[in-house]
Amino acid sequence: MKFPELIPAKFLRRLNRFVGEVSIEGKRVFAHIRNTGRLTELLKPGNTVFLKEKNSGKYPFEVLLVDMGSSLVCIDSTITPKLYAEFLNLPVRFEPKFEKHRFDLMYDSRVVETKSVNLVEDGVALFPDAPTERGRRHIQKLIELSEQGFEPQLIFVVQREDALVFSPNYKVDKPFSEAVQEFYNRGLTVKAFLCNVSLREISISREIEVIFLKDG
C-alpha cells in the first residue's frame, strides 16, 4: 500500500481519541488520529510523526506514522482490512454483515476480522492497548458463525517491524484475551503478521507466532 508524500512534524498532545496537536516547522495545527487505542507509548510529546494531507473533513492532516527510532509505526487502524486483502491477493468482499455484526472482509466461506496492532513490549506485539467490549462480542459472533459452517479467522496485523511474536493483552483486557484463547482452542484460525513500513509504503511481510502470554 503506497503512501502519498508525508509531512514530518512533532507531536505535542492528544486532545481526545480522534484529534492530536502537532507542530510543523514551529506552526501548531490539529491532526486527525484514525485509531481509538490509547497509543500512550507512541504519541508522546516531542516524538516525530509523519502526516498525510487530507482533502476533506474538519482537520487538514492525519497522523499516519510515528518514528520510534528502531521502527516506523503506522497508527491508521482503518487501512488494516485493505492491507490484509492486498496480502491475500484474492477477490474479497469487504464489510460482510451478519445480523447486527459487521466484519472486515470475506472470501469463500472465510469470515475475517482484522485487528491493527501498534503496541510492542520486549519484542511481544500486544492487542488491545485499551479495553474493547465490541472486539469481544465480535469474537463470540465469529464462534457462532463457525457452528453454522463458516470458517472465521482472526488476523492481527502488527503495523511495525520490530515484533518477534504476538499475544493478546491479558493485562489490559482479560475478557477479550480469553475470547481469543477460546477461539484458538476451538481450532479456529488465529494468525499474526508483521509489516514492512517506510515513508513510502506499508505491506505485510511475514507471519509471526501467536502465543498466550498471561503473565505479561
PDB file of C-alpha atoms in Angstrom:
ATOM      1  CA  MET A   1       0.000   0.000   0.000  1.00  0.00           C
ATOM      2  CA  LYS A   2       1.568   3.239  -1.193  1.00  0.00           C
ATOM      3  CA  PHE A   3       1.554   6.447   0.832  1.00  0.00           C
ATOM      4  CA  PRO A   4       1.315   9.953  -0.586  1.00  0.00           C
ATOM      5  CA  GLU A   5       4.156  12.337   0.209  1.00  0.00           C
ATOM      6  CA  LEU A   6       4.254  12.686   4.001  1.00  0.00           C
ATOM      7  CA  ILE A   7       4.992  15.735   6.125  1.00  0.00           C
ATOM      8  CA  PRO A   8       7.279  15.454   9.189  1.00  0.00           C
ATOM      9  CA  ALA A   9       6.041  17.052  12.422  1.00  0.00           C
ATOM     10  CA  LYS A  10       6.499  16.982  16.182  1.00  0.00           C
ATOM     11  CA  PHE A  11       3.699  15.534  18.253  1.00  0.00           C
ATOM     12  CA  LEU A  12       2.588  17.880  21.047  1.00  0.00           C
ATOM     13  CA  ARG A  13      -0.508  16.428  22.713  1.00  0.00           C
ATOM     14  CA  ARG A  14      -3.622  14.365  22.208  1.00  0.00           C
ATOM     15  CA  LEU A  15      -6.827  16.305  22.711  1.00  0.00           C
ATOM     16  CA  ASN A  16      -9.146  13.295  22.527  1.00  0.00           C
ATOM     17  CA  ARG A  17      -9.330   9.890  20.851  1.00  0.00           C
ATOM     18  CA  PHE A  18      -9.566  11.407  17.384  1.00  0.00           C
ATOM     19  CA  VAL A  19      -7.519  14.613  17.465  1.00  0.00           C
ATOM     20  CA  GLY A  20      -3.909  15.491  18.224  1.00  0.00           C
ATOM     21  CA  GLU A  21      -1.947  18.731  18.171  1.00  0.00           C
ATOM     22  CA  VAL A  22       1.307  18.740  16.196  1.00  0.00           C
ATOM     23  CA  SER A  23       3.962  21.251  15.190  1.00  0.00           C
ATOM     24  CA  ILE A  24       5.034  21.633  11.548  1.00  0.00           C
ATOM     25  CA  GLU A  25       8.153  23.796  11.382  1.00  0.00           C
ATOM     26  CA  GLY A  26       7.010  25.621  14.505  1.00  0.00           C
ATOM     27  CA  LYS A  27       3.393  26.064  13.403  1.00  0.00           C
ATOM     28  CA  ARG A  28       0.803  24.359  15.612  1.00  0.00           C
ATOM     29  CA  VAL A  29      -2.012  22.540  13.828  1.00  0.00           C
ATOM     30  CA  PHE A  30      -4.573  19.878  14.676  1.00  0.00           C
ATOM     31  CA  ALA A  31      -4.469  16.464  13.035  1.00  0.00           C
ATOM     32  CA  HIS A  32      -6.911  13.575  12.854  1.00  0.00           C
ATOM     33  CA  ILE A  33      -5.963  10.293  14.591  1.00  0.00           C
ATOM     34  CA  ARG A  34      -7.539   7.217  12.970  1.00  0.00           C
ATOM     35  CA  ASN A  35      -7.076   4.982  15.982  1.00  0.00           C
ATOM     36  CA  THR A  36      -9.155   4.749  19.167  1.00  0.00           C
ATOM     37  CA  GLY A  37      -6.439   2.932  21.142  1.00  0.00           C
ATOM     38  CA  ARG A  38      -4.521   4.677  23.899  1.00  0.00           C
ATOM     39  CA  LEU A  39      -1.195   4.775  21.994  1.00  0.00           C
ATOM     40  CA  THR A  40       0.456   6.250  25.088  1.00  0.00           C
ATOM     41  CA  GLU A  41       3.890   4.807  24.285  1.00  0.00           C
ATOM     42  CA  LEU A  42       3.707   6.212  20.741  1.00  0.00           C
ATOM     43  CA  LEU A  43       2.024   9.599  20.945  1.00  0.00           C
ATOM     44  CA  LYS A  44       4.397  11.215  23.408  1.00  0.00           C
ATOM     45  CA  PRO A  45       5.143  14.953  23.320  1.00  0.00           C
ATOM     46  CA  GLY A  46       8.221  15.549  21.185  1.00  0.00           C
ATOM     47  CA  ASN A  47       8.002  12.343  19.161  1.00  0.00           C
ATOM     48  CA  THR A  48       8.449  12.695  15.413  1.00  0.00           C
ATOM     49  CA  VAL A  49       5.334  11.854  13.434  1.00  0.00           C
ATOM     50  CA  PHE A  50       4.534  11.888   9.740  1.00  0.00           C
ATOM     51  CA  LEU A  51       1.322  13.427   8.480  1.00  0.00           C
ATOM     52  CA  LYS A  52      -0.833  12.813   5.450  1.00  0.00           C
ATOM     53  CA  GLU A  53      -2.698  15.751   3.964  1.00  0.00           C
ATOM     54  CA  LYS A  54      -6.489  15.415   3.848  1.00  0.00           C
ATOM     55  CA  ASN A  55      -8.788  16.877   1.219  1.00  0.00           C
ATOM     56  CA  SER A  56     -11.923  16.734   3.346  1.00  0.00           C
ATOM     57  CA  GLY A  57     -13.047  16.806   6.952  1.00  0.00           C
ATOM     58  CA  LYS A  58     -12.516  19.213   9.805  1.00  0.00           C
ATOM     59  CA  TYR A  59      -8.745  18.784  10.074  1.00  0.00           C
ATOM     60  CA  PRO A  60      -6.228  19.253   7.230  1.00  0.00           C
ATOM     61  CA  PHE A  61      -3.884  16.457   8.308  1.00  0.00           C
ATOM     62  CA  GLU A  62      -3.898  12.889   9.601  1.00  0.00           C
ATOM     63  CA  VAL A  63      -1.214  11.358  11.834  1.00  0.00           C
ATOM     64  CA  LEU A  64      -0.142   8.317   9.809  1.00  0.00           C
ATOM     65  CA  LEU A  65       3.268   7.233  11.138  1.00  0.00           C
ATOM     66  CA  VAL A  66       5.205   7.558  14.390  1.00  0.00           C
ATOM     67  CA  ASP A  67       9.008   7.337  14.353  1.00  0.00           C
ATOM     68  CA  MET A  68      10.122   5.161  17.265  1.00  0.00           C
ATOM     69  CA  GLY A  69      13.769   5.163  16.227  1.00  0.00           C
ATOM     70  CA  SER A  70      14.041   1.426  15.714  1.00  0.00           C
ATOM     71  CA  SER A  71      10.822   1.269  13.719  1.00  0.00           C
ATOM     72  CA  LEU A  72       8.214   3.364  11.980  1.00  0.00           C
ATOM     73  CA  VAL A  73       4.748   2.574  13.316  1.00  0.00           C
ATOM     74  CA  CYS A  74       1.617   3.042  11.226  1.00  0.00           C
ATOM     75  CA  ILE A  75      -1.241   4.007  13.543  1.00  0.00           C
ATOM     76  CA  ASP A  76      -4.041   4.208  10.964  1.00  0.00           C
ATOM     77  CA  SER A  77      -6.293   1.319  12.002  1.00  0.00           C
ATOM     78  CA  THR A  78      -8.698   1.849   9.098  1.00  0.00           C
ATOM     79  CA  ILE A  79      -6.261   0.526   6.477  1.00  0.00           C
ATOM     80  CA  THR A  80      -5.830  -2.921   8.048  1.00  0.00           C
ATOM     81  CA  PRO A  81      -8.561  -4.807   6.114  1.00  0.00           C
ATOM     82  CA  LYS A  82      -7.274  -3.500   2.764  1.00  0.00           C
ATOM     83  CA  LEU A  83      -3.702  -4.240   3.821  1.00  0.00           C
ATOM     84  CA  TYR A  84      -4.625  -7.859   4.501  1.00  0.00           C
ATOM     85  CA  ALA A  85      -6.641  -8.080   1.283  1.00  0.00           C
ATOM     86  CA  GLU A  86      -3.566  -6.920  -0.649  1.00  0.00           C
ATOM     87  CA  PHE A  87      -1.554  -9.642   1.058  1.00  0.00           C
ATOM     88  CA  LEU A  88      -4.123 -12.319   0.173  1.00  0.00           C
ATOM     89  CA  ASN A  89      -4.267 -11.151  -3.442  1.00  0.00           C
ATOM     90  CA  LEU A  90      -7.674 -12.798  -3.810  1.00  0.00           C
ATOM     91  CA  PRO A  91     -11.153 -11.469  -4.622  1.00  0.00           C
ATOM     92  CA  VAL A  92     -12.735 -10.442  -1.312  1.00  0.00           C
ATOM     93  CA  ARG A  93     -15.950  -8.822  -0.147  1.00  0.00           C
ATOM     94  CA  PHE A  94     -15.475  -6.028   2.362  1.00  0.00           C
ATOM     95  CA  GLU A  95     -17.704  -5.464   5.395  1.00  0.00           C
ATOM     96  CA  PRO A  96     -19.920  -8.577   5.244  1.00  0.00           C
ATOM     97  CA  LYS A  97     -22.809  -8.245   7.678  1.00  0.00           C
ATOM     98  CA  PHE A  98     -24.291 -10.985   9.847  1.00  0.00           C
ATOM     99  CA  GLU A  99     -27.308  -9.733  11.805  1.00  0.00           C
ATOM    100  CA  LYS A 100     -26.019  -6.723  13.784  1.00  0.00           C
ATOM    101  CA  HIS A 101     -22.356  -7.616  13.324  1.00  0.00           C
ATOM    102  CA  ARG A 102     -20.221  -6.248  10.512  1.00  0.00           C
ATOM    103  CA  PHE A 103     -16.833  -7.866   9.885  1.00  0.00           C
ATOM    104  CA  ASP A 104     -13.864  -6.692   7.857  1.00  0.00           C
ATOM    105  CA  LEU A 105     -13.854  -8.986   4.854  1.00  0.00           C
ATOM    106  CA  MET A 106     -14.913 -12.333   3.483  1.00  0.00           C
ATOM    107  CA  TYR A 107     -13.643 -14.713   0.825  1.00  0.00           C
ATOM    108  CA  ASP A 108     -15.149 -18.103   0.033  1.00  0.00           C
ATOM    109  CA  SER A 109     -16.649 -19.220   3.379  1.00  0.00           C
ATOM    110  CA  ARG A 110     -13.996 -17.410   5.413  1.00  0.00           C
ATOM    111  CA  VAL A 111     -15.215 -14.502   7.518  1.00  0.00           C
ATOM    112  CA  VAL A 112     -12.223 -12.405   8.552  1.00  0.00           C
ATOM    113  CA  GLU A 113     -11.844  -9.904  11.378  1.00  0.00           C
ATOM    114  CA  THR A 114      -8.569  -7.964  11.279  1.00  0.00           C
ATOM    115  CA  LYS A 115      -7.006  -6.023  14.133  1.00  0.00           C
ATOM    116  CA  SER A 116      -4.459  -3.225  13.832  1.00  0.00           C
ATOM    117  CA  VAL A 117      -1.641  -3.842  16.335  1.00  0.00           C
ATOM    118  CA  ASN A 118       0.630  -0.954  17.341  1.00  0.00           C
ATOM    119  CA  LEU A 119       1.935  -1.845  20.804  1.00  0.00           C
ATOM    120  CA  VAL A 120       5.183  -3.825  21.198  1.00  0.00           C
ATOM    121  CA  GLU A 121       6.816  -4.585  24.572  1.00  0.00           C
ATOM    122  CA  ASP A 122      10.082  -6.558  24.767  1.00  0.00           C
ATOM    123  CA  GLY A 123       9.549  -7.980  21.310  1.00  0.00           C
ATOM    124  CA  VAL A 124       5.946  -9.022  22.003  1.00  0.00           C
ATOM    125  CA  ALA A 125       3.211  -7.380  19.951  1.00  0.00           C
ATOM    126  CA  LEU A 126       0.108  -6.882  22.098  1.00  0.00           C
ATOM    127  CA  PHE A 127      -3.554  -6.192  21.375  1.00  0.00           C
ATOM    128  CA  PRO A 128      -5.560  -4.405  22.568  1.00  0.00           C
ATOM    129  CA  ASP A 129      -3.963  -1.405  24.268  1.00  0.00           C
ATOM    130  CA  ALA A 130      -7.380  -0.339  25.614  1.00  0.00           C
ATOM    131  CA  PRO A 131     -10.387  -2.486  26.650  1.00  0.00           C
ATOM    132  CA  THR A 132     -12.653  -3.435  23.731  1.00  0.00           C
ATOM    133  CA  GLU A 133     -16.021  -4.928  24.608  1.00  0.00           C
ATOM    134  CA  ARG A 134     -17.008  -4.615  20.951  1.00  0.00           C
ATOM    135  CA  GLY A 135     -13.996  -6.739  19.997  1.00  0.00           C
ATOM    136  CA  ARG A 136     -15.026  -9.465  22.441  1.00  0.00           C
ATOM    137  CA  ARG A 137     -18.579  -9.512  21.066  1.00  0.00           C
ATOM    138  CA  HIS A 138     -17.211  -9.841  17.548  1.00  0.00           C
ATOM    139  CA  ILE A 139     -15.232 -12.924  18.551  1.00  0.00           C
ATOM    140  CA  GLN A 140     -18.287 -14.526  20.143  1.00  0.00           C
ATOM    141  CA  LYS A 141     -20.235 -13.948  16.938  1.00  0.00           C
ATOM    142  CA  LEU A 142     -17.398 -15.472  14.891  1.00  0.00           C
ATOM    143  CA  ILE A 143     -17.582 -18.570  17.085  1.00  0.00           C
ATOM    144  CA  GLU A 144     -21.328 -18.763  16.377  1.00  0.00           C
ATOM    145  CA  LEU A 145     -20.626 -18.497  12.644  1.00  0.00           C
ATOM    146  CA  SER A 146     -18.165 -21.391  12.893  1.00  0.00           C
ATOM    147  CA  GLU A 147     -21.048 -23.524  14.157  1.00  0.00           C
ATOM    148  CA  GLN A 148     -23.060 -22.542  11.067  1.00  0.00           C
ATOM    149  CA  GLY A 149     -20.479 -23.793   8.566  1.00  0.00           C
ATOM    150  CA  PHE A 150     -18.409 -20.657   8.088  1.00  0.00           C
ATOM    151  CA  GLU A 151     -14.636 -20.526   8.580  1.00  0.00           C
ATOM    152  CA  PRO A 152     -13.948 -17.447  10.725  1.00  0.00           C
ATOM    153  CA  GLN A 153     -10.450 -16.043  11.055  1.00  0.00           C
ATOM    154  CA  LEU A 154      -8.860 -13.606  13.494  1.00  0.00           C
ATOM    155  CA  ILE A 155      -5.963 -11.755  11.882  1.00  0.00           C
ATOM    156  CA  PHE A 156      -3.697  -9.467  13.914  1.00  0.00           C
ATOM    157  CA  VAL A 157      -1.627  -7.150  11.707  1.00  0.00           C
ATOM    158  CA  VAL A 158       1.369  -5.640  13.517  1.00  0.00           C
ATOM    159  CA  GLN A 159       1.853  -2.343  11.683  1.00  0.00           C
ATOM    160  CA  ARG A 160       5.550  -2.058  12.526  1.00  0.00           C
ATOM    161  CA  GLU A 161       8.712  -4.158  12.027  1.00  0.00           C
ATOM    162  CA  ASP A 162      10.128  -4.817  15.497  1.00  0.00           C
ATOM    163  CA  ALA A 163       7.960  -7.608  16.969  1.00  0.00           C
ATOM    164  CA  LEU A 164       9.033 -11.229  17.361  1.00  0.00           C
ATOM    165  CA  VAL A 165       5.737 -12.789  18.498  1.00  0.00           C
ATOM    166  CA  PHE A 166       2.142 -11.738  19.180  1.00  0.00           C
ATOM    167  CA  SER A 167      -0.016 -12.206  22.274  1.00  0.00           C
ATOM    168  CA  PRO A 168      -3.447 -10.999  23.342  1.00  0.00           C
ATOM    169  CA  ASN A 169      -3.015  -8.331  26.003  1.00  0.00           C
ATOM    170  CA  TYR A 170      -4.346 -10.017  29.156  1.00  0.00           C
ATOM    171  CA  LYS A 171      -3.090  -7.181  31.327  1.00  0.00           C
ATOM    172  CA  VAL A 172      -5.250  -4.603  29.541  1.00  0.00           C
ATOM    173  CA  ASP A 173      -8.312  -6.657  28.550  1.00  0.00           C
ATOM    174  CA  LYS A 174      -8.643 -10.106  30.087  1.00  0.00           C
ATOM    175  CA  PRO A 175     -12.168 -10.860  28.722  1.00  0.00           C
ATOM    176  CA  PHE A 176     -11.079 -10.106  25.151  1.00  0.00           C
ATOM    177  CA  SER A 177      -7.891 -12.142  25.553  1.00  0.00           C
ATOM    178  CA  GLU A 178      -9.810 -15.105  26.958  1.00  0.00           C
ATOM    179  CA  ALA A 179     -12.192 -14.883  23.997  1.00  0.00           C
ATOM    180  CA  VAL A 180      -9.209 -15.105  21.624  1.00  0.00           C
ATOM    181  CA  GLN A 181      -7.951 -18.117  23.605  1.00  0.00           C
ATOM    182  CA  GLU A 182     -11.370 -19.814  23.331  1.00  0.00           C
ATOM    183  CA  PHE A 183     -11.445 -19.103  19.601  1.00  0.00           C
ATOM    184  CA  TYR A 184      -7.976 -20.652  19.231  1.00  0.00           C
ATOM    185  CA  ASN A 185      -8.828 -23.662  21.426  1.00  0.00           C
ATOM    186  CA  ARG A 186     -11.752 -24.470  19.148  1.00  0.00           C
ATOM    187  CA  GLY A 187      -9.286 -24.985  16.316  1.00  0.00           C
ATOM    188  CA  LEU A 188     -10.228 -21.756  14.562  1.00  0.00           C
ATOM    189  CA  THR A 189      -7.668 -19.648  12.722  1.00  0.00           C
ATOM    190  CA  VAL A 190      -5.732 -17.050  14.715  1.00  0.00           C
ATOM    191  CA  LYS A 191      -2.768 -15.539  12.874  1.00  0.00           C
ATOM    192  CA  ALA A 192      -0.451 -12.566  13.312  1.00  0.00           C
ATOM    193  CA  PHE A 193       1.610 -10.810  10.667  1.00  0.00           C
ATOM    194  CA  LEU A 194       4.450  -8.309  10.684  1.00  0.00           C
ATOM    195  CA  CYS A 195       4.684  -5.358   8.296  1.00  0.00           C
ATOM    196  CA  ASN A 196       7.416  -3.574   6.417  1.00  0.00           C
ATOM    197  CA  VAL A 197       6.893   0.155   6.980  1.00  0.00           C
ATOM    198  CA  SER A 198       8.644   3.026   5.224  1.00  0.00           C
ATOM    199  CA  LEU A 199       7.818   6.645   4.420  1.00  0.00           C
ATOM    200  CA  ARG A 200       6.608   5.463   1.027  1.00  0.00           C
ATOM    201  CA  GLU A 201       4.554   2.362   1.739  1.00  0.00           C
ATOM    202  CA  ILE A 202       3.400  -0.363   4.108  1.00  0.00           C
ATOM    203  CA  SER A 203       2.997  -4.045   3.311  1.00  0.00           C
ATOM    204  CA  ILE A 204       2.594  -7.289   5.221  1.00  0.00           C
ATOM    205  CA  SER A 205       5.941  -9.074   5.238  1.00  0.00           C
ATOM    206  CA  ARG A 206       5.624 -12.348   7.141  1.00  0.00           C
ATOM    207  CA  GLU A 207       3.688 -14.345   9.703  1.00  0.00           C
ATOM    208  CA  ILE A 208       4.834 -14.404  13.340  1.00  0.00           C
ATOM    209  CA  GLU A 209       3.986 -16.830  16.126  1.00  0.00           C
ATOM    210  CA  VAL A 210       0.878 -16.346  18.264  1.00  0.00           C
ATOM    211  CA  ILE A 211       1.426 -17.047  21.964  1.00  0.00           C
ATOM    212  CA  PHE A 212      -0.782 -16.552  25.025  1.00  0.00           C
ATOM    213  CA  LEU A 213       1.312 -14.574  27.493  1.00  0.00           C
ATOM    214  CA  LYS A 214      -0.952 -14.477  30.535  1.00  0.00           C
ATOM    215  CA  ASP A 215       1.772 -13.160  32.862  1.00  0.00           C
ATOM    216  CA  GLY A 216       2.552 -10.193  30.590  1.00  0.00           C
TER     217      GLY A 216
END
